[in-house]
């Protein structure tokens, strides 16, 4: 029977006691002070709303009882838990808008491979003694991305990572190995993993100001470069910032470096987590190419491509990788990756989608996302809600909803007074209409004559895009 057992584990029906109140992240807490800027001025603290505490709702693990094989109650219990969980996933997917994941995929044809422990440990290009791998798929995917970014087969090295963050960690690590005394420069709207890399590698890091669009401010970049002319520069260039989807001007960044006397003394890593795969299919978009003096590019595989597990692609120049690479006798291979074991299923998923869609398929999906993003931005403004959409982006930024339950329901990503929707291939006009209808209805109860005004977001999106009452004249 399923229930209490002799080793003192809790009954399945019992819930673990909640954490003490002081540890409950449902409360609004002050964030830790942000790191000091290079000019010595400390940023102000900002209140951050954390998500629910999952210790109160986790699925506990309980040892099976001696007669469980006969009764089958444990299997029935686990089946019911999984069925409920699947229903919750279906429901949450219906209301997913704030994070850049393409949920429109079908990998049923690959289910036959789920019985194998596929591990691509070590170098993608050198087979190890572990034979259950998918390197032939991985190298095929890497070749596709190398062509996309205009780097010859004999000039690149790369691998399929576990996520976009790993791509940033690796790209910045390569830059640090090329210039051991280099200073890392990144705009203040760069992904948090860039600053995590600086802490992990104990690198000097300079945050650069941004324009209202979220793009790096090259005037401030020039000023900060000139303060450190004696040290090489390692630069993170954003191909789509996390919150506003802004694309840094790569050509202007390169020109600024050369004008400041850094020619041949810089390394550029391009963080293309989402838009690195969208930009090549946008007309008039600036090109990300290894024909320019960049060192590495990384993208996420589970974002625009769509994949059931987090993964990514990191490509760098072969000439840079020897400093990181070492022979591993245990593997009978080389290794220059961040992780040891690597998910061998991810390359197969990526290979499958790249073959099914190809360049034309991705181009159609990019165009659809951009059209739908413009539709959402226009509808928000028609409803009197301040909103902004960068020219090369499918990320629509707007005033943060007042109700945190609404934010959680639609899984919106928020920062300060703004929130965003990332329009992905799975986001339809019908889904956007449902969101807009609910937002407008809820908002009518948040604001009014005696309820206060919506927040001013002019400092985040510019006065032209703010409709707070002071800026909608």
Short mmCIF file of C-alpha atoms in Angstrom, two decimals:
data_model
loop_
_atom_site.label_atom_id
_atom_site.label_comp_id
_atom_site.label_asym_id
_atom_site.label_seq_id
_atom_site.Cartn_x
_atom_site.Cartn_y
_atom_site.Cartn_z
CA UNK A 1 0.00 0.00 0.00
CA UNK A 2 1.12 3.55 -0.69
CA UNK A 3 1.55 5.52 2.51
CA UNK A 4 3.87 5.83 5.46
CA UNK A 5 6.90 3.57 5.47
CA UNK A 6 9.29 2.44 8.12
CA UNK A 7 12.14 4.79 7.21
CA UNK A 8 10.21 7.83 8.36
CA UNK A 9 9.46 9.36 4.94
CA UNK A 10 6.30 11.43 4.76
CA UNK A 11 3.00 10.12 3.49
CA UNK A 12 2.35 11.00 -0.14
CA UNK A 13 -0.59 13.14 0.87
CA UNK A 14 1.51 15.15 3.30
CA UNK A 15 2.95 18.44 2.15
CA UNK A 16 6.31 19.65 3.41
CA UNK A 17 6.13 22.50 5.89
CA UNK A 18 6.49 25.95 4.29
CA UNK A 19 9.76 27.77 4.68
CA UNK A 20 10.01 30.38 7.43
CA UNK A 21 8.41 33.65 6.43
CA UNK A 22 11.73 35.44 6.14
CA UNK A 23 12.72 33.04 3.36
CA UNK A 24 9.45 33.26 1.45
CA UNK A 25 10.29 34.71 -1.99
CA UNK A 26 6.66 35.61 -2.62
CA UNK A 27 7.40 38.76 -0.70
CA UNK A 28 8.69 41.81 -2.50
CA UNK A 29 12.30 42.19 -1.42
CA UNK A 30 15.08 44.64 -2.04
CA UNK A 31 17.56 43.31 -4.53
CA UNK A 32 21.20 43.16 -3.63
CA UNK A 33 23.08 46.31 -4.61
CA UNK A 34 24.22 46.15 -8.20
CA UNK A 35 27.93 46.26 -8.95
CA UNK A 36 29.50 49.67 -9.04
CA UNK A 37 29.93 51.29 -12.42
CA UNK A 38 33.42 52.07 -13.62
CA UNK A 39 32.86 55.73 -12.70
CA UNK A 40 32.36 54.76 -9.07
CA UNK A 41 28.66 55.67 -8.93
CA UNK A 42 26.54 52.90 -7.44
CA UNK A 43 23.16 52.20 -9.01
CA UNK A 44 20.07 52.50 -6.83
CA UNK A 45 18.44 49.41 -5.40
CA UNK A 46 15.39 48.16 -7.20
CA UNK A 47 12.58 46.12 -5.73
CA UNK A 48 12.26 42.72 -7.37
CA UNK A 49 9.22 40.46 -7.22
CA UNK A 50 10.30 36.83 -6.96
CA UNK A 51 8.18 33.85 -7.93
CA UNK A 52 6.36 31.41 -5.69
CA UNK A 53 8.18 29.11 -3.28
CA UNK A 54 8.04 25.63 -4.80
CA UNK A 55 8.96 23.83 -1.58
CA UNK A 56 5.26 23.93 -0.73
CA UNK A 57 4.09 22.33 -3.98
CA UNK A 58 6.85 19.92 -5.02
CA UNK A 59 6.18 16.27 -5.87
CA UNK A 60 7.74 14.37 -2.98
CA UNK A 61 9.63 11.12 -3.52
CA UNK A 62 8.56 8.25 -1.27
CA UNK A 63 10.11 4.80 -1.13
CA UNK A 64 7.88 2.04 -2.58
CA UNK A 65 6.44 -0.45 -0.12
CA UNK A 66 7.32 -4.15 -0.15
CA UNK A 67 4.07 -5.24 -1.78
CA UNK A 68 4.01 -2.48 -4.39
CA UNK A 69 4.91 -4.77 -7.29
CA UNK A 70 1.78 -6.80 -6.60
CA UNK A 71 -0.59 -3.92 -5.93
CA UNK A 72 0.63 -1.61 -8.71
CA UNK A 73 -0.44 1.40 -6.64
CA UNK A 74 2.88 3.18 -7.09
CA UNK A 75 2.67 2.98 -10.89
CA UNK A 76 -0.91 4.24 -10.79
CA UNK A 77 0.08 7.11 -8.50
CA UNK A 78 2.98 8.17 -10.72
CA UNK A 79 0.79 7.94 -13.82
CA UNK A 80 -1.78 10.25 -12.21
CA UNK A 81 0.91 12.77 -11.22
CA UNK A 82 2.29 12.82 -14.77
CA UNK A 83 -1.18 13.17 -16.27
CA UNK A 84 -1.95 16.16 -14.04
CA UNK A 85 1.44 17.66 -14.86
CA UNK A 86 0.84 17.28 -18.59
CA UNK A 87 -2.53 19.05 -18.27
CA UNK A 88 -0.80 21.92 -16.45
CA UNK A 89 1.81 22.15 -19.24
CA UNK A 90 -0.92 22.39 -21.86
CA UNK A 91 -2.60 25.16 -19.87
CA UNK A 92 0.62 27.09 -19.22
CA UNK A 93 1.63 26.84 -22.87
CA UNK A 94 -1.65 28.54 -23.83
CA UNK A 95 -0.65 31.55 -21.74
CA UNK A 96 3.05 31.79 -22.56
CA UNK A 97 4.11 35.18 -23.95
CA UNK A 98 7.00 36.70 -22.03
CA UNK A 99 9.95 34.43 -22.77
CA UNK A 100 11.62 33.75 -26.14
CA UNK A 101 10.83 30.08 -26.58
CA UNK A 102 9.30 28.67 -29.74
CA UNK A 103 6.79 26.11 -28.46
CA UNK A 104 5.61 25.13 -31.94
CA UNK A 105 7.45 21.90 -32.71
CA UNK A 106 6.76 18.22 -33.22
CA UNK A 107 9.58 15.74 -32.71
CA UNK A 108 7.44 12.62 -32.57
CA UNK A 109 9.65 11.01 -35.23
CA UNK A 110 12.58 11.14 -32.80
CA UNK A 111 10.84 9.34 -29.92
CA UNK A 112 12.51 6.10 -31.10
CA UNK A 113 15.84 7.53 -29.90
CA UNK A 114 14.77 8.31 -26.33
CA UNK A 115 15.82 4.83 -25.16
CA UNK A 116 19.50 5.65 -25.73
CA UNK A 117 21.92 7.57 -23.49
CA UNK A 118 23.47 9.72 -26.22
CA UNK A 119 26.46 11.69 -24.94
CA UNK A 120 28.79 13.86 -27.05
CA UNK A 121 31.45 14.25 -24.37
CA UNK A 122 34.63 15.89 -25.60
CA UNK A 123 35.43 17.57 -28.91
CA UNK A 124 32.65 17.41 -31.53
CA UNK A 125 35.15 16.78 -34.33
CA UNK A 126 37.15 13.97 -32.69
CA UNK A 127 35.37 10.74 -31.84
CA UNK A 128 35.84 9.40 -28.30
CA UNK A 129 35.81 5.80 -27.08
CA UNK A 130 32.21 6.26 -25.97
CA UNK A 131 30.33 5.04 -29.02
CA UNK A 132 26.75 6.17 -28.26
CA UNK A 133 27.11 9.70 -29.57
CA UNK A 134 25.61 11.97 -32.24
CA UNK A 135 28.68 13.84 -33.45
CA UNK A 136 27.75 13.27 -37.09
CA UNK A 137 24.54 15.27 -36.45
CA UNK A 138 26.35 17.86 -34.35
CA UNK A 139 28.97 18.63 -36.98
CA UNK A 140 26.25 18.86 -39.64
CA UNK A 141 24.45 21.49 -37.54
CA UNK A 142 27.71 23.38 -36.88
CA UNK A 143 28.52 23.43 -40.60
CA UNK A 144 25.07 24.95 -41.28
CA UNK A 145 25.65 27.78 -38.78
CA UNK A 146 29.21 28.36 -40.01
CA UNK A 147 27.83 28.89 -43.53
CA UNK A 148 25.15 31.21 -42.14
CA UNK A 149 27.84 33.37 -40.52
CA UNK A 150 30.29 33.07 -43.43
CA UNK A 151 33.11 31.04 -41.94
CA UNK A 152 34.81 28.24 -43.90
CA UNK A 153 34.83 24.66 -42.61
CA UNK A 154 38.58 24.67 -42.10
CA UNK A 155 38.48 27.99 -40.22
CA UNK A 156 35.89 27.40 -37.50
CA UNK A 157 35.48 25.42 -34.31
CA UNK A 158 32.30 25.12 -32.29
CA UNK A 159 29.98 22.88 -30.36
CA UNK A 160 26.37 22.49 -29.32
CA UNK A 161 26.01 23.88 -25.82
CA UNK A 162 23.48 23.20 -23.08
CA UNK A 163 22.05 26.74 -23.30
CA UNK A 164 22.71 30.30 -24.45
CA UNK A 165 24.49 31.16 -21.22
CA UNK A 166 27.08 28.45 -21.88
CA UNK A 167 27.69 30.02 -25.29
CA UNK A 168 28.38 33.38 -23.64
CA UNK A 169 30.59 31.78 -21.00
CA UNK A 170 32.61 30.04 -23.71
CA UNK A 171 32.85 33.04 -26.05
CA UNK A 172 34.06 35.34 -23.28
CA UNK A 173 36.47 32.67 -22.04
CA UNK A 174 38.00 32.43 -25.53
CA UNK A 175 38.35 36.22 -25.53
CA UNK A 176 40.06 36.10 -22.15
CA UNK A 177 42.49 33.42 -23.39
CA UNK A 178 43.32 35.48 -26.49
CA UNK A 179 43.84 38.61 -24.35
CA UNK A 180 44.57 37.48 -20.76
CA UNK A 181 44.80 41.07 -19.50
CA UNK A 182 41.81 42.31 -21.49
CA UNK A 183 38.92 44.28 -20.02
CA UNK A 184 35.38 43.05 -20.70
CA UNK A 185 32.99 45.72 -22.02
CA UNK A 186 29.25 45.09 -22.16
CA UNK A 187 26.22 47.34 -22.32
CA UNK A 188 24.20 47.54 -19.13
CA UNK A 189 21.30 45.84 -20.94
CA UNK A 190 23.36 42.75 -21.77
CA UNK A 191 22.15 39.37 -20.53
CA UNK A 192 23.06 38.68 -16.91
CA UNK A 193 25.22 35.72 -17.99
CA UNK A 194 27.78 38.17 -19.39
CA UNK A 195 28.33 39.67 -15.95
CA UNK A 196 28.25 36.18 -14.46
CA UNK A 197 31.16 35.31 -16.78
CA UNK A 198 33.09 38.35 -15.55
CA UNK A 199 32.64 37.22 -11.95
CA UNK A 200 33.53 33.59 -12.70
CA UNK A 201 36.68 34.51 -14.62
CA UNK A 202 37.53 37.42 -12.29
CA UNK A 203 37.75 39.80 -15.22
CA UNK A 204 37.65 43.57 -15.01
CA UNK A 205 34.25 44.50 -16.42
CA UNK A 206 33.03 47.90 -17.59
CA UNK A 207 29.31 48.51 -18.09
CA UNK A 208 28.49 50.79 -21.02
CA UNK A 209 25.42 53.03 -21.18
CA UNK A 210 22.63 52.37 -23.68
CA UNK A 211 20.38 54.43 -25.92
CA UNK A 212 16.66 54.54 -25.20
CA UNK A 213 16.24 51.64 -27.63
CA UNK A 214 18.50 49.46 -25.47
CA UNK A 215 21.33 49.54 -28.04
CA UNK A 216 24.87 50.18 -26.81
CA UNK A 217 25.79 53.88 -26.64
CA UNK A 218 29.01 54.08 -28.67
CA UNK A 219 29.71 57.62 -27.41
CA UNK A 220 29.94 56.27 -23.86
CA UNK A 221 31.77 53.20 -25.18
CA UNK A 222 34.44 55.43 -26.74
CA UNK A 223 34.84 57.39 -23.51
CA UNK A 224 35.36 54.22 -21.48
CA UNK A 225 37.75 52.70 -24.02
CA UNK A 226 39.93 55.80 -23.85
CA UNK A 227 40.12 55.45 -20.05
CA UNK A 228 41.75 52.03 -20.51
CA UNK A 229 43.88 52.41 -23.64
CA UNK A 230 46.72 50.34 -22.17
CA UNK A 231 44.67 47.12 -22.02
CA UNK A 232 43.02 45.10 -24.83
CA UNK A 233 39.24 45.11 -25.14
CA UNK A 234 36.92 42.10 -24.99
CA UNK A 235 33.46 43.19 -26.08
CA UNK A 236 30.06 41.55 -25.79
CA UNK A 237 27.88 42.72 -28.68
CA UNK A 238 24.15 42.05 -28.31
CA UNK A 239 22.25 40.73 -31.29
CA UNK A 240 19.00 41.39 -29.45
CA UNK A 241 19.03 42.54 -25.82
CA UNK A 242 17.15 40.55 -23.20
CA UNK A 243 14.40 43.03 -22.35
CA UNK A 244 14.01 45.36 -25.37
CA UNK A 245 15.33 43.17 -28.18
CA UNK A 246 17.76 45.90 -29.24
CA UNK A 247 20.52 45.07 -31.71
CA UNK A 248 23.91 46.67 -31.08
CA UNK A 249 25.47 48.31 -34.15
CA UNK A 250 28.34 45.88 -34.79
CA UNK A 251 29.91 48.02 -37.51
CA UNK A 252 29.87 51.10 -35.27
CA UNK A 253 31.37 49.10 -32.39
CA UNK A 254 34.24 47.97 -34.66
CA UNK A 255 34.77 51.52 -35.97
CA UNK A 256 34.82 52.89 -32.40
CA UNK A 257 37.45 50.33 -31.38
CA UNK A 258 39.66 51.13 -34.36
CA UNK A 259 39.24 54.91 -33.98
CA UNK A 260 40.33 54.58 -30.33
CA UNK A 261 43.56 52.81 -31.32
CA UNK A 262 42.52 49.22 -30.51
CA UNK A 263 43.14 47.76 -33.97
CA UNK A 264 44.25 44.12 -33.56
CA UNK A 265 43.78 44.49 -29.78
CA UNK A 266 40.15 43.50 -29.40
CA UNK A 267 37.96 40.41 -29.32
CA UNK A 268 34.23 40.58 -30.06
CA UNK A 269 31.75 37.98 -28.86
CA UNK A 270 28.26 38.29 -30.37
CA UNK A 271 25.44 37.17 -28.10
CA UNK A 272 22.75 36.23 -30.61
CA UNK A 273 20.62 34.12 -28.24
CA UNK A 274 17.32 34.79 -30.07
CA UNK A 275 17.90 37.28 -32.88
CA UNK A 276 21.17 35.76 -34.07
CA UNK A 277 19.07 33.30 -36.04
CA UNK A 278 16.40 35.84 -37.05
CA UNK A 279 18.65 38.65 -38.33
CA UNK A 280 19.94 36.86 -41.44
CA UNK A 281 16.34 36.69 -42.68
CA UNK A 282 15.41 40.35 -42.06
CA UNK A 283 15.78 42.65 -45.05
CA UNK A 284 18.10 45.62 -44.49
CA UNK A 285 19.32 44.13 -41.21
CA UNK A 286 23.04 44.56 -40.48
CA UNK A 287 25.03 41.42 -41.09
CA UNK A 288 26.65 39.26 -38.44
CA UNK A 289 29.57 37.72 -40.31
CA UNK A 290 33.02 36.34 -39.61
CA UNK A 291 34.17 38.36 -42.60
CA UNK A 292 34.16 41.14 -40.01
CA UNK A 293 36.74 41.06 -37.17
CA UNK A 294 34.60 39.15 -34.66
CA UNK A 295 35.80 36.25 -32.53
CA UNK A 296 32.66 34.22 -31.74
CA UNK A 297 28.89 34.01 -32.07
CA UNK A 298 26.43 32.08 -29.92
CA UNK A 299 22.71 31.42 -30.30
CA UNK A 300 20.14 29.43 -28.34
CA UNK A 301 18.67 26.35 -30.01
CA UNK A 302 15.51 26.20 -27.91
CA UNK A 303 14.46 29.76 -28.72
CA UNK A 304 13.73 30.54 -32.36
CA UNK A 305 14.43 27.02 -33.66
CA UNK A 306 12.34 25.37 -30.95
CA UNK A 307 13.52 22.37 -28.98
CA UNK A 308 12.13 20.41 -26.00
CA UNK A 309 15.35 20.88 -24.05
CA UNK A 310 17.57 23.97 -23.60
CA UNK A 311 20.52 23.99 -25.98
CA UNK A 312 22.61 26.36 -28.07
CA UNK A 313 25.31 26.76 -30.70
CA UNK A 314 28.70 28.36 -30.18
CA UNK A 315 30.99 29.11 -33.15
CA UNK A 316 34.49 30.60 -32.91
CA UNK A 317 37.60 30.82 -35.05
CA UNK A 318 39.71 27.66 -35.08
CA UNK A 319 42.88 29.70 -34.52
CA UNK A 320 41.59 30.78 -31.09
CA UNK A 321 40.69 27.39 -29.70
CA UNK A 322 44.12 25.78 -29.22
CA UNK A 323 44.72 27.80 -26.05
CA UNK A 324 41.65 26.14 -24.48
CA UNK A 325 42.00 22.66 -25.91
CA UNK A 326 43.67 19.69 -24.23
CA UNK A 327 43.97 15.96 -24.94
CA UNK A 328 42.01 13.72 -22.56
CA UNK A 329 43.27 10.12 -22.53
CA UNK A 330 40.19 8.92 -20.64
CA UNK A 331 38.03 10.02 -23.59
CA UNK A 332 40.53 9.34 -26.38
CA UNK A 333 39.52 12.81 -27.59
CA UNK A 334 40.24 16.49 -27.09
CA UNK A 335 38.13 18.90 -25.10
CA UNK A 336 37.75 22.66 -25.23
CA UNK A 337 34.14 22.85 -24.07
CA UNK A 338 32.79 24.28 -20.81
CA UNK A 339 30.95 21.12 -19.79
CA UNK A 340 32.18 17.53 -19.89
CA UNK A 341 29.19 15.39 -20.80
CA UNK A 342 26.97 17.03 -23.40
CA UNK A 343 23.41 16.18 -24.39
CA UNK A 344 23.66 14.08 -27.53
CA UNK A 345 19.93 14.32 -28.24
CA UNK A 346 19.98 18.11 -28.76
CA UNK A 347 22.05 18.00 -31.99
CA UNK A 348 19.58 15.52 -33.46
CA UNK A 349 16.62 17.77 -32.65
CA UNK A 350 18.38 20.77 -34.23
CA UNK A 351 19.44 18.75 -37.28
CA UNK A 352 15.87 17.54 -37.74
CA UNK A 353 14.37 21.06 -37.67
CA UNK A 354 17.06 22.62 -39.87
CA UNK A 355 16.42 19.94 -42.47
CA UNK A 356 12.63 20.31 -42.30
CA UNK A 357 12.53 24.11 -42.48
CA UNK A 358 15.72 25.25 -44.14
CA UNK A 359 16.45 28.88 -44.97
CA UNK A 360 13.08 29.47 -46.64
CA UNK A 361 11.15 28.06 -43.71
CA UNK A 362 12.95 30.26 -41.20
CA UNK A 363 12.49 33.31 -43.41
CA UNK A 364 8.70 32.78 -43.44
CA UNK A 365 8.63 32.37 -39.67
CA UNK A 366 10.71 35.52 -39.11
CA UNK A 367 8.38 37.56 -41.32
CA UNK A 368 5.34 36.19 -39.46
CA UNK A 369 6.85 37.09 -36.07
CA UNK A 370 7.68 40.64 -37.16
CA UNK A 371 4.18 41.17 -38.60
CA UNK A 372 2.50 39.90 -35.45
CA UNK A 373 4.80 42.01 -33.25
CA UNK A 374 3.77 45.16 -35.14
CA UNK A 375 0.14 44.12 -34.77
CA UNK A 376 0.50 43.81 -30.98
CA UNK A 377 2.34 47.12 -30.65
CA UNK A 378 -0.30 48.96 -32.69
CA UNK A 379 -3.19 47.38 -30.76
CA UNK A 380 -1.61 48.28 -27.41
CA UNK A 381 -1.26 51.91 -28.46
CA UNK A 382 -4.82 51.99 -29.79
CA UNK A 383 -5.91 50.90 -26.30
CA UNK A 384 -3.96 53.76 -24.73
CA UNK A 385 -1.14 51.57 -23.44
CA UNK A 386 2.40 52.82 -23.95
CA UNK A 387 4.47 50.44 -26.08
CA UNK A 388 7.71 50.25 -28.04
CA UNK A 389 9.02 47.91 -30.75
CA UNK A 390 12.55 48.15 -32.08
CA UNK A 391 12.89 48.04 -35.86
CA UNK A 392 14.67 44.67 -36.05
CA UNK A 393 12.84 43.04 -33.17
CA UNK A 394 9.81 40.93 -32.30
CA UNK A 395 9.97 41.98 -28.63
CA UNK A 396 7.14 44.37 -27.73
CA UNK A 397 7.82 46.44 -24.60
CA UNK A 398 4.90 48.02 -22.73
CA UNK A 399 3.83 49.28 -19.31
CA UNK A 400 4.06 46.66 -16.58
CA UNK A 401 0.65 45.28 -15.57
CA UNK A 402 -0.27 46.28 -12.04
CA UNK A 403 -1.49 42.84 -10.97
CA UNK A 404 1.25 40.24 -10.33
CA UNK A 405 -1.26 37.40 -10.80
CA UNK A 406 -1.91 38.66 -14.32
CA UNK A 407 1.84 38.80 -14.91
CA UNK A 408 2.20 35.19 -13.74
CA UNK A 409 -0.82 34.01 -15.72
CA UNK A 410 0.67 35.27 -18.99
CA UNK A 411 4.25 34.55 -17.89
CA UNK A 412 5.41 38.07 -18.69
CA UNK A 413 9.02 39.11 -18.19
CA UNK A 414 9.21 42.39 -16.26
CA UNK A 415 11.84 44.92 -15.30
CA UNK A 416 10.98 48.02 -13.33
CA UNK A 417 7.90 49.68 -14.86
CA UNK A 418 8.01 47.73 -18.11
CA UNK A 419 7.09 44.25 -19.29
CA UNK A 420 7.49 42.57 -22.64
CA UNK A 421 5.96 40.03 -24.96
CA UNK A 422 8.31 38.12 -27.26
CA UNK A 423 6.38 37.23 -30.40
CA UNK A 424 7.58 33.76 -31.43
CA UNK A 425 6.39 31.45 -34.25
CA UNK A 426 3.87 29.80 -31.92
CA UNK A 427 2.27 33.15 -30.95
CA UNK A 428 -0.81 33.63 -33.12
CA UNK A 429 -3.01 36.67 -33.70
CA UNK A 430 -5.77 34.83 -31.79
CA UNK A 431 -3.49 34.43 -28.78
CA UNK A 432 -2.50 38.10 -28.91
CA UNK A 433 -6.16 39.14 -29.14
CA UNK A 434 -7.00 37.04 -26.09
CA UNK A 435 -4.14 38.64 -24.16
CA UNK A 436 -5.10 42.16 -25.26
CA UNK A 437 -8.76 41.67 -24.38
CA UNK A 438 -7.90 40.45 -20.90
CA UNK A 439 -5.30 43.19 -20.34
CA UNK A 440 -7.65 46.00 -21.38
CA UNK A 441 -10.45 44.63 -19.21
CA UNK A 442 -8.19 44.20 -16.16
CA UNK A 443 -6.53 47.58 -16.69
CA UNK A 444 -9.86 49.38 -16.52
CA UNK A 445 -10.07 48.23 -12.90
CA UNK A 446 -6.49 49.25 -12.07
CA UNK A 447 -6.68 52.88 -13.15
CA UNK A 448 -9.33 55.59 -13.12
CA UNK A 449 -10.33 58.84 -11.52
CA UNK A 450 -9.87 57.61 -7.95
CA UNK A 451 -7.50 54.71 -8.64
CA UNK A 452 -4.45 56.56 -9.92
CA UNK A 453 -2.67 56.77 -13.25
CA UNK A 454 -0.67 54.19 -15.15
CA UNK A 455 3.10 54.35 -14.65
CA UNK A 456 5.21 56.68 -16.74
CA UNK A 457 7.60 54.60 -18.87
CA UNK A 458 9.16 57.48 -20.82
CA UNK A 459 12.62 56.83 -19.38
CA UNK A 460 12.39 53.22 -20.60
CA UNK A 461 10.79 53.63 -24.03
CA UNK A 462 11.01 57.36 -24.81
CA UNK A 463 8.35 60.06 -24.61
CA UNK A 464 6.94 59.20 -28.06
CA UNK A 465 6.02 55.72 -26.86
CA UNK A 466 4.74 56.59 -23.38
CA UNK A 467 1.01 57.14 -22.94
CA UNK A 468 0.98 57.85 -19.22
CA UNK A 469 -1.10 61.05 -19.46
CA UNK A 470 1.82 63.45 -19.35
CA UNK A 471 3.29 62.21 -22.64
CA UNK A 472 0.25 61.30 -24.75
CA UNK A 473 -0.64 64.81 -25.79
#
